[in-house]
mmCIF file with all atom_site columns, C-alpha atoms in Angstrom:
data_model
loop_
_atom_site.group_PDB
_atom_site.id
_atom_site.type_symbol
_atom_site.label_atom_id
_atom_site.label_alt_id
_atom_site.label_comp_id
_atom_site.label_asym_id
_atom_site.label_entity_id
_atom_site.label_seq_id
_atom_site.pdbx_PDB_ins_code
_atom_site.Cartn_x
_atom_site.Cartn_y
_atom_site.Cartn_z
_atom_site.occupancy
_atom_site.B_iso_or_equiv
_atom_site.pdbx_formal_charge
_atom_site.auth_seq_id
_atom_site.auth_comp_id
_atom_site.auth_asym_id
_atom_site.auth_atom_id
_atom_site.pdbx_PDB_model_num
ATOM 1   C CA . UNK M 1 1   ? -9.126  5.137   22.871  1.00 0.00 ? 1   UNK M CA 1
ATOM 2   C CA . UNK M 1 2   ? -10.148 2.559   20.163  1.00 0.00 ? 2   UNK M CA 1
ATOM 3   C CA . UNK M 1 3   ? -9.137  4.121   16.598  1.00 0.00 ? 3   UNK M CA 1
ATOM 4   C CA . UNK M 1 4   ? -12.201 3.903   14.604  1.00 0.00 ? 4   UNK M CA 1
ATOM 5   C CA . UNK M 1 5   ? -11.436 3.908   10.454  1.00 0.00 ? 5   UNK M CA 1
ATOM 6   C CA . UNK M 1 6   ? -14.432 6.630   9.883   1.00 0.00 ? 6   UNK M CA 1
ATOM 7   C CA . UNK M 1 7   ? -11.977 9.042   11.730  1.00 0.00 ? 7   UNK M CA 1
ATOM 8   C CA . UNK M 1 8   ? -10.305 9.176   8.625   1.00 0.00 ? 8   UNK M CA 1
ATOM 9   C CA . UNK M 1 9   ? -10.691 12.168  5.538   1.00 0.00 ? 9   UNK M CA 1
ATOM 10  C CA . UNK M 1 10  ? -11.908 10.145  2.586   1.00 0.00 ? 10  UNK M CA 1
ATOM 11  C CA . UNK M 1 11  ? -12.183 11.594  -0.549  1.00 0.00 ? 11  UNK M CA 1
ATOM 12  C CA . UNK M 1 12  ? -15.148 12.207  -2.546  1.00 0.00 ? 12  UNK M CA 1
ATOM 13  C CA . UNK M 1 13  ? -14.890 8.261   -3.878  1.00 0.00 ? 13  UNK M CA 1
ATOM 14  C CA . UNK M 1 14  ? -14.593 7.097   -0.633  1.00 0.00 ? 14  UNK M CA 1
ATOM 15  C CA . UNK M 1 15  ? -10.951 6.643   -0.299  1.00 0.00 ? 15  UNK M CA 1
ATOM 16  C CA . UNK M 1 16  ? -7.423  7.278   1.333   1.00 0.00 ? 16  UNK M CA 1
ATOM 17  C CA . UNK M 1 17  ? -3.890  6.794   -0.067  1.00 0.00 ? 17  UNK M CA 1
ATOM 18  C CA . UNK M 1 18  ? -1.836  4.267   1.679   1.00 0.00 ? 18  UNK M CA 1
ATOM 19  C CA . UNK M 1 19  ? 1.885   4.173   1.291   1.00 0.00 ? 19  UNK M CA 1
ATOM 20  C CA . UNK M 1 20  ? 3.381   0.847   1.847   1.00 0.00 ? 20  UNK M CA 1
ATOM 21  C CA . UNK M 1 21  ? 7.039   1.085   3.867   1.00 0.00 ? 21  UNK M CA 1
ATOM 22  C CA . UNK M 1 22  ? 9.010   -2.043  4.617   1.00 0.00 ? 22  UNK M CA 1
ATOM 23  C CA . UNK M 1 23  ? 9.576   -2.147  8.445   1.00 0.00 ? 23  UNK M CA 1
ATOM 24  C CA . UNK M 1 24  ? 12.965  -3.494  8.498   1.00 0.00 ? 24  UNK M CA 1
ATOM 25  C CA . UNK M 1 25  ? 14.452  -0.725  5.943   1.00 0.00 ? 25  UNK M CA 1
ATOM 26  C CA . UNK M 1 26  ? 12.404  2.059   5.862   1.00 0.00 ? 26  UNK M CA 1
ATOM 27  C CA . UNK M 1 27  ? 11.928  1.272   1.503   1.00 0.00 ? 27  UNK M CA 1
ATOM 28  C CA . UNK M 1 28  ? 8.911   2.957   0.243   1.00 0.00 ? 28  UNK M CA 1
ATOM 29  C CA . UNK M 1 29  ? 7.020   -0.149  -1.680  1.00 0.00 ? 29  UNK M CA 1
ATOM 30  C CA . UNK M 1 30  ? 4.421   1.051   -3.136  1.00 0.00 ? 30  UNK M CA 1
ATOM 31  C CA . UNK M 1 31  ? 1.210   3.258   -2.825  1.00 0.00 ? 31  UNK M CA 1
ATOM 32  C CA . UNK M 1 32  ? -2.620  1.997   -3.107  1.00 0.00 ? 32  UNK M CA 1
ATOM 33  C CA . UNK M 1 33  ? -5.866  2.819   -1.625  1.00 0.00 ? 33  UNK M CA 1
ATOM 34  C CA . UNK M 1 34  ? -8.007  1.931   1.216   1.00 0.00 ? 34  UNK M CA 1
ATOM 35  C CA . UNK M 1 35  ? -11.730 2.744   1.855   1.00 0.00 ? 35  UNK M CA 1
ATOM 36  C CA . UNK M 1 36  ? -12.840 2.468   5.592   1.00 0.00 ? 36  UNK M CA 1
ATOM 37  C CA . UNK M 1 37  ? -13.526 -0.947  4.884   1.00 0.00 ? 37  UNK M CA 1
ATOM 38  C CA . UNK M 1 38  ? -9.764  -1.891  3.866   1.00 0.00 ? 38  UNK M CA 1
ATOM 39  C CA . UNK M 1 39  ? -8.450  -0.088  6.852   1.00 0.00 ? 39  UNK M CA 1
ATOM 40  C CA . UNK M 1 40  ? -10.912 -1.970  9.592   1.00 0.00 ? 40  UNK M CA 1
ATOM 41  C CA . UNK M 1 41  ? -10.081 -5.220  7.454   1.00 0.00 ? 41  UNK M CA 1
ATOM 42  C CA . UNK M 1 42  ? -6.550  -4.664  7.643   1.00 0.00 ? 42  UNK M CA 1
ATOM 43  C CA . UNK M 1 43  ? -6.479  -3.729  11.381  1.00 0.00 ? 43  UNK M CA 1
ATOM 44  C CA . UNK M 1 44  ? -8.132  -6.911  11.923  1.00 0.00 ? 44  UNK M CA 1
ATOM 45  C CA . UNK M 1 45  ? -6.199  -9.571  9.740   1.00 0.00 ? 45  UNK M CA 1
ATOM 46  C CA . UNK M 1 46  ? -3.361  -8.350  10.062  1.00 0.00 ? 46  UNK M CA 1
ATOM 47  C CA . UNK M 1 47  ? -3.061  -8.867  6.267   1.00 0.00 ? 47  UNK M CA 1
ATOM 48  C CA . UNK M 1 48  ? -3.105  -5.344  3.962   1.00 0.00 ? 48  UNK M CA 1
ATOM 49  C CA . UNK M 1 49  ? -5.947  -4.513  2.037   1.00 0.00 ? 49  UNK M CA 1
ATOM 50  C CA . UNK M 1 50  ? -6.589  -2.378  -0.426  1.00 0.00 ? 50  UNK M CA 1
ATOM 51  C CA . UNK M 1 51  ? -9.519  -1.169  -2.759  1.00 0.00 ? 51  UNK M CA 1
ATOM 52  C CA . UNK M 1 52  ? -9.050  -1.728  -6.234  1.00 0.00 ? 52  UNK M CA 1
ATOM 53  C CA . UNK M 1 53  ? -10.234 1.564   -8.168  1.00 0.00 ? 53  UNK M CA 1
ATOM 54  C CA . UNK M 1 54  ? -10.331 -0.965  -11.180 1.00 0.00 ? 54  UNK M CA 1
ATOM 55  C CA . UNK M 1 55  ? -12.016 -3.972  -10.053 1.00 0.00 ? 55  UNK M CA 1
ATOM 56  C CA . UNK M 1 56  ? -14.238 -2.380  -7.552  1.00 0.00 ? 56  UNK M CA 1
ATOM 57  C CA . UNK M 1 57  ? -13.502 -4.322  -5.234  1.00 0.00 ? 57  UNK M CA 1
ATOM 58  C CA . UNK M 1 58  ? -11.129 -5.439  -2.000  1.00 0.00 ? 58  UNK M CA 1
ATOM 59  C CA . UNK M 1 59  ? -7.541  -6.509  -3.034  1.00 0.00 ? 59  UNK M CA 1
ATOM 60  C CA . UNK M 1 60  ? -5.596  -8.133  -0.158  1.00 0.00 ? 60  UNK M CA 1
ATOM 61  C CA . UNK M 1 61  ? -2.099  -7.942  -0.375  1.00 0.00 ? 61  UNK M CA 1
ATOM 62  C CA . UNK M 1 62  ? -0.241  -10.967 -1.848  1.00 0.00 ? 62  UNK M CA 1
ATOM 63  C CA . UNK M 1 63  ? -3.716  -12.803 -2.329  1.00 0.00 ? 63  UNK M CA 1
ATOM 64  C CA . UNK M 1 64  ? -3.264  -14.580 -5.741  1.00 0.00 ? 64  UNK M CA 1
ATOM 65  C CA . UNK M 1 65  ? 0.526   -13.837 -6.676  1.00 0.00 ? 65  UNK M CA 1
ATOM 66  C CA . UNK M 1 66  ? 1.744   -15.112 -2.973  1.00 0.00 ? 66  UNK M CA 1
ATOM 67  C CA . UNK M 1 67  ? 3.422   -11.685 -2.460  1.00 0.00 ? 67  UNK M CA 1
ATOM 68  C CA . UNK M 1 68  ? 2.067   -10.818 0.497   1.00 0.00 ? 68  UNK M CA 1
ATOM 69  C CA . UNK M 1 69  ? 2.173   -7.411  2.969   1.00 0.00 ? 69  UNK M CA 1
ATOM 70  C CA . UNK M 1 70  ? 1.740   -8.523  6.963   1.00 0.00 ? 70  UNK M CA 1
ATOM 71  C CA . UNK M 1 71  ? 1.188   -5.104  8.739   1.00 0.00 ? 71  UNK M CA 1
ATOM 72  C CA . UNK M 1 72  ? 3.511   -3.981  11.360  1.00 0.00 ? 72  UNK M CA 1
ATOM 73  C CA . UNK M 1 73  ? 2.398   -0.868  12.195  1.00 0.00 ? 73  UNK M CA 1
ATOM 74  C CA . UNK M 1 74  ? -0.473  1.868   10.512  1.00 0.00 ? 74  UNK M CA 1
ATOM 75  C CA . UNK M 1 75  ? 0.135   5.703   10.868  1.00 0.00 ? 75  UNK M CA 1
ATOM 76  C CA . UNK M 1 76  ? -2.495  8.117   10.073  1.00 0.00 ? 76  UNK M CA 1
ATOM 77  C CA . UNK M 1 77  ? -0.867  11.583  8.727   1.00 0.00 ? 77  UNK M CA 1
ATOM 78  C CA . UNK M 1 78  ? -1.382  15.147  10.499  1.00 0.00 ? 78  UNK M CA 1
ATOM 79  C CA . UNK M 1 79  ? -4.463  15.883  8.156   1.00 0.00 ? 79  UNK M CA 1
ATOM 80  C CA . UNK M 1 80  ? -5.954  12.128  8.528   1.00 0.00 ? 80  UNK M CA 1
ATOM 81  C CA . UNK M 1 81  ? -6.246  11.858  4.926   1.00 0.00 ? 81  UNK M CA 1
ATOM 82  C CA . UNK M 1 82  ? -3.256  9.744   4.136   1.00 0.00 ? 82  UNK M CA 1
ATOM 83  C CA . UNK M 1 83  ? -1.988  6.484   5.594   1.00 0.00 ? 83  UNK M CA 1
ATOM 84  C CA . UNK M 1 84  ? 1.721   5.149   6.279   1.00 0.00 ? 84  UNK M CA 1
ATOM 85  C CA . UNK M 1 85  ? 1.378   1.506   6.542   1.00 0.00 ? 85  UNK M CA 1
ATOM 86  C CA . UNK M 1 86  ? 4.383   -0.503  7.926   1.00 0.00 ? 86  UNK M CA 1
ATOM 87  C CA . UNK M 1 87  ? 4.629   -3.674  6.828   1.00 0.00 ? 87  UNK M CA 1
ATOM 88  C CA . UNK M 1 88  ? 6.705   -6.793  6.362   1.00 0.00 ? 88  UNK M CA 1
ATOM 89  C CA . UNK M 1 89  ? 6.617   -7.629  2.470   1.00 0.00 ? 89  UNK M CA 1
ATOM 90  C CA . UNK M 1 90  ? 7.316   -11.257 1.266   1.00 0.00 ? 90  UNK M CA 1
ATOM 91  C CA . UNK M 1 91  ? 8.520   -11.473 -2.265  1.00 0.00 ? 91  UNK M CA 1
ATOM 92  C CA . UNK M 1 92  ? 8.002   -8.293  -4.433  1.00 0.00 ? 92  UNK M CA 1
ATOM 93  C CA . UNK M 1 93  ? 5.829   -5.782  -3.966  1.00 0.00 ? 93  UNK M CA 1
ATOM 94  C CA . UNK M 1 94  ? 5.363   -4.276  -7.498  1.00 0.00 ? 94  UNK M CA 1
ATOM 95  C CA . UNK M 1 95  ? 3.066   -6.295  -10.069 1.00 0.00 ? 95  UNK M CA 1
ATOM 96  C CA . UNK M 1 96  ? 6.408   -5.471  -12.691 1.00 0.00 ? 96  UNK M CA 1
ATOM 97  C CA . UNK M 1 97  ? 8.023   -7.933  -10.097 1.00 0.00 ? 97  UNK M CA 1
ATOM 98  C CA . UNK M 1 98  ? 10.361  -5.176  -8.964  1.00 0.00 ? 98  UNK M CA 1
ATOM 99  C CA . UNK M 1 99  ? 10.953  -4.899  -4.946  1.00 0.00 ? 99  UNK M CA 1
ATOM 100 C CA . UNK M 1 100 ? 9.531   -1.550  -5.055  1.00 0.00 ? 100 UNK M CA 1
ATOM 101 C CA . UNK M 1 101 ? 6.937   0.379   -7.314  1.00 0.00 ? 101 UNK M CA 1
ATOM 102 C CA . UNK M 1 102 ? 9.492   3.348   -7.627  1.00 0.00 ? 102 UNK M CA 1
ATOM 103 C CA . UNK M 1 103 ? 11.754  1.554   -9.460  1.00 0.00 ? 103 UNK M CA 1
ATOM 104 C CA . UNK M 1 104 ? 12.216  4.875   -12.499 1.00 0.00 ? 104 UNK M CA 1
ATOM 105 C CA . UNK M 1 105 ? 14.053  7.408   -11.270 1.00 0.00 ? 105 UNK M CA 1
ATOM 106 C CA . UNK M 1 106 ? 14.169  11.339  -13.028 1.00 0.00 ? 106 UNK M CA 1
ATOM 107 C CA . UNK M 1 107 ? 18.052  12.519  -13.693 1.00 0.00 ? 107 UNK M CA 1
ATOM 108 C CA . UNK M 1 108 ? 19.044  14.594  -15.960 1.00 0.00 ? 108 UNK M CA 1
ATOM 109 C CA . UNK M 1 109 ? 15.490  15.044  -17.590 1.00 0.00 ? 109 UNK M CA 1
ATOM 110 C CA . UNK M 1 110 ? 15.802  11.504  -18.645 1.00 0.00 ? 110 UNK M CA 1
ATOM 111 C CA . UNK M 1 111 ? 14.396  7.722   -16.955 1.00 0.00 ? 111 UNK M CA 1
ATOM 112 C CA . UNK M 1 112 ? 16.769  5.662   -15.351 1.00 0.00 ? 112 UNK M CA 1
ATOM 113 C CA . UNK M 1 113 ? 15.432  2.479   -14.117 1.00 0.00 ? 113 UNK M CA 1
ATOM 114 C CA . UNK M 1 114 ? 17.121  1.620   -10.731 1.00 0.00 ? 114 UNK M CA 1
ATOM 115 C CA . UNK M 1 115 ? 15.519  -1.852  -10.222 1.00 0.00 ? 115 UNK M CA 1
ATOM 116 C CA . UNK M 1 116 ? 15.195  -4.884  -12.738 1.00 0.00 ? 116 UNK M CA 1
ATOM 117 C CA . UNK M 1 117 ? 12.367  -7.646  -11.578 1.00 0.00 ? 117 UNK M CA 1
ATOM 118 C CA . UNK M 1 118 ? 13.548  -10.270 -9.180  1.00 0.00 ? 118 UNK M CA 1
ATOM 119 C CA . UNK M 1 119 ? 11.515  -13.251 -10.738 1.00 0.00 ? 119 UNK M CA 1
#
């Protein structure tokens, strides 16, 4: 059975959290949002895409810094309001240009950053 995007549980804005995992090592990247729009896009490129809350508009992976996210694999969660996309990330995948957005750890009550930027 075809998956169709509308399947999904948006929220009132019209969206879904997607969390970006790297195939090959199971690292959390990064987290974003899709509208239905994004998801069929991305199903169909091949290429992630997102919806930028602050432009208003689509934001494909990589587009203008050359970073980009090829999907591997999408899961939908038990609830169908949150996606797991698999992908296989080229360069960084944090605008900081850290690997990973979760590069600030919490110990001992205080930050700890765990990542400096690659470039």
């Amino acid at each position: 059975m075809p998956f169709d995007p509308a399947s999904l549980n948006y929220d009132a804005q019209g969206l879904v959290p997607a969390i970006a995992q790297d195939d090959a090592t199971g690292e959390v990247l990064m987290m974003a949002w899709m509208s239905r729009e994004a998801v069929a896009r991305t199903l169909s490129t091949g290429r992630v895409t997102y919806w930028s809350r602050s432009r208003r508009d689509f934001w494909v992976k990589g587009e203008t810094s050359g970073h980009l996210q090829h999907l591997v694999d999408m899961r939908v969660d038990c609830d169908s309001d949150c996606l797991l996309v698999r992908v296989r990330q080229e360069g960084p995948a944090c605008h900081t240009g850290r690997r990973s957005c979760f590069y600030t750890a919490i110990r001992d009550g205080e930050e700890v950053e765990l990542m400096a930027p690659e470039n």
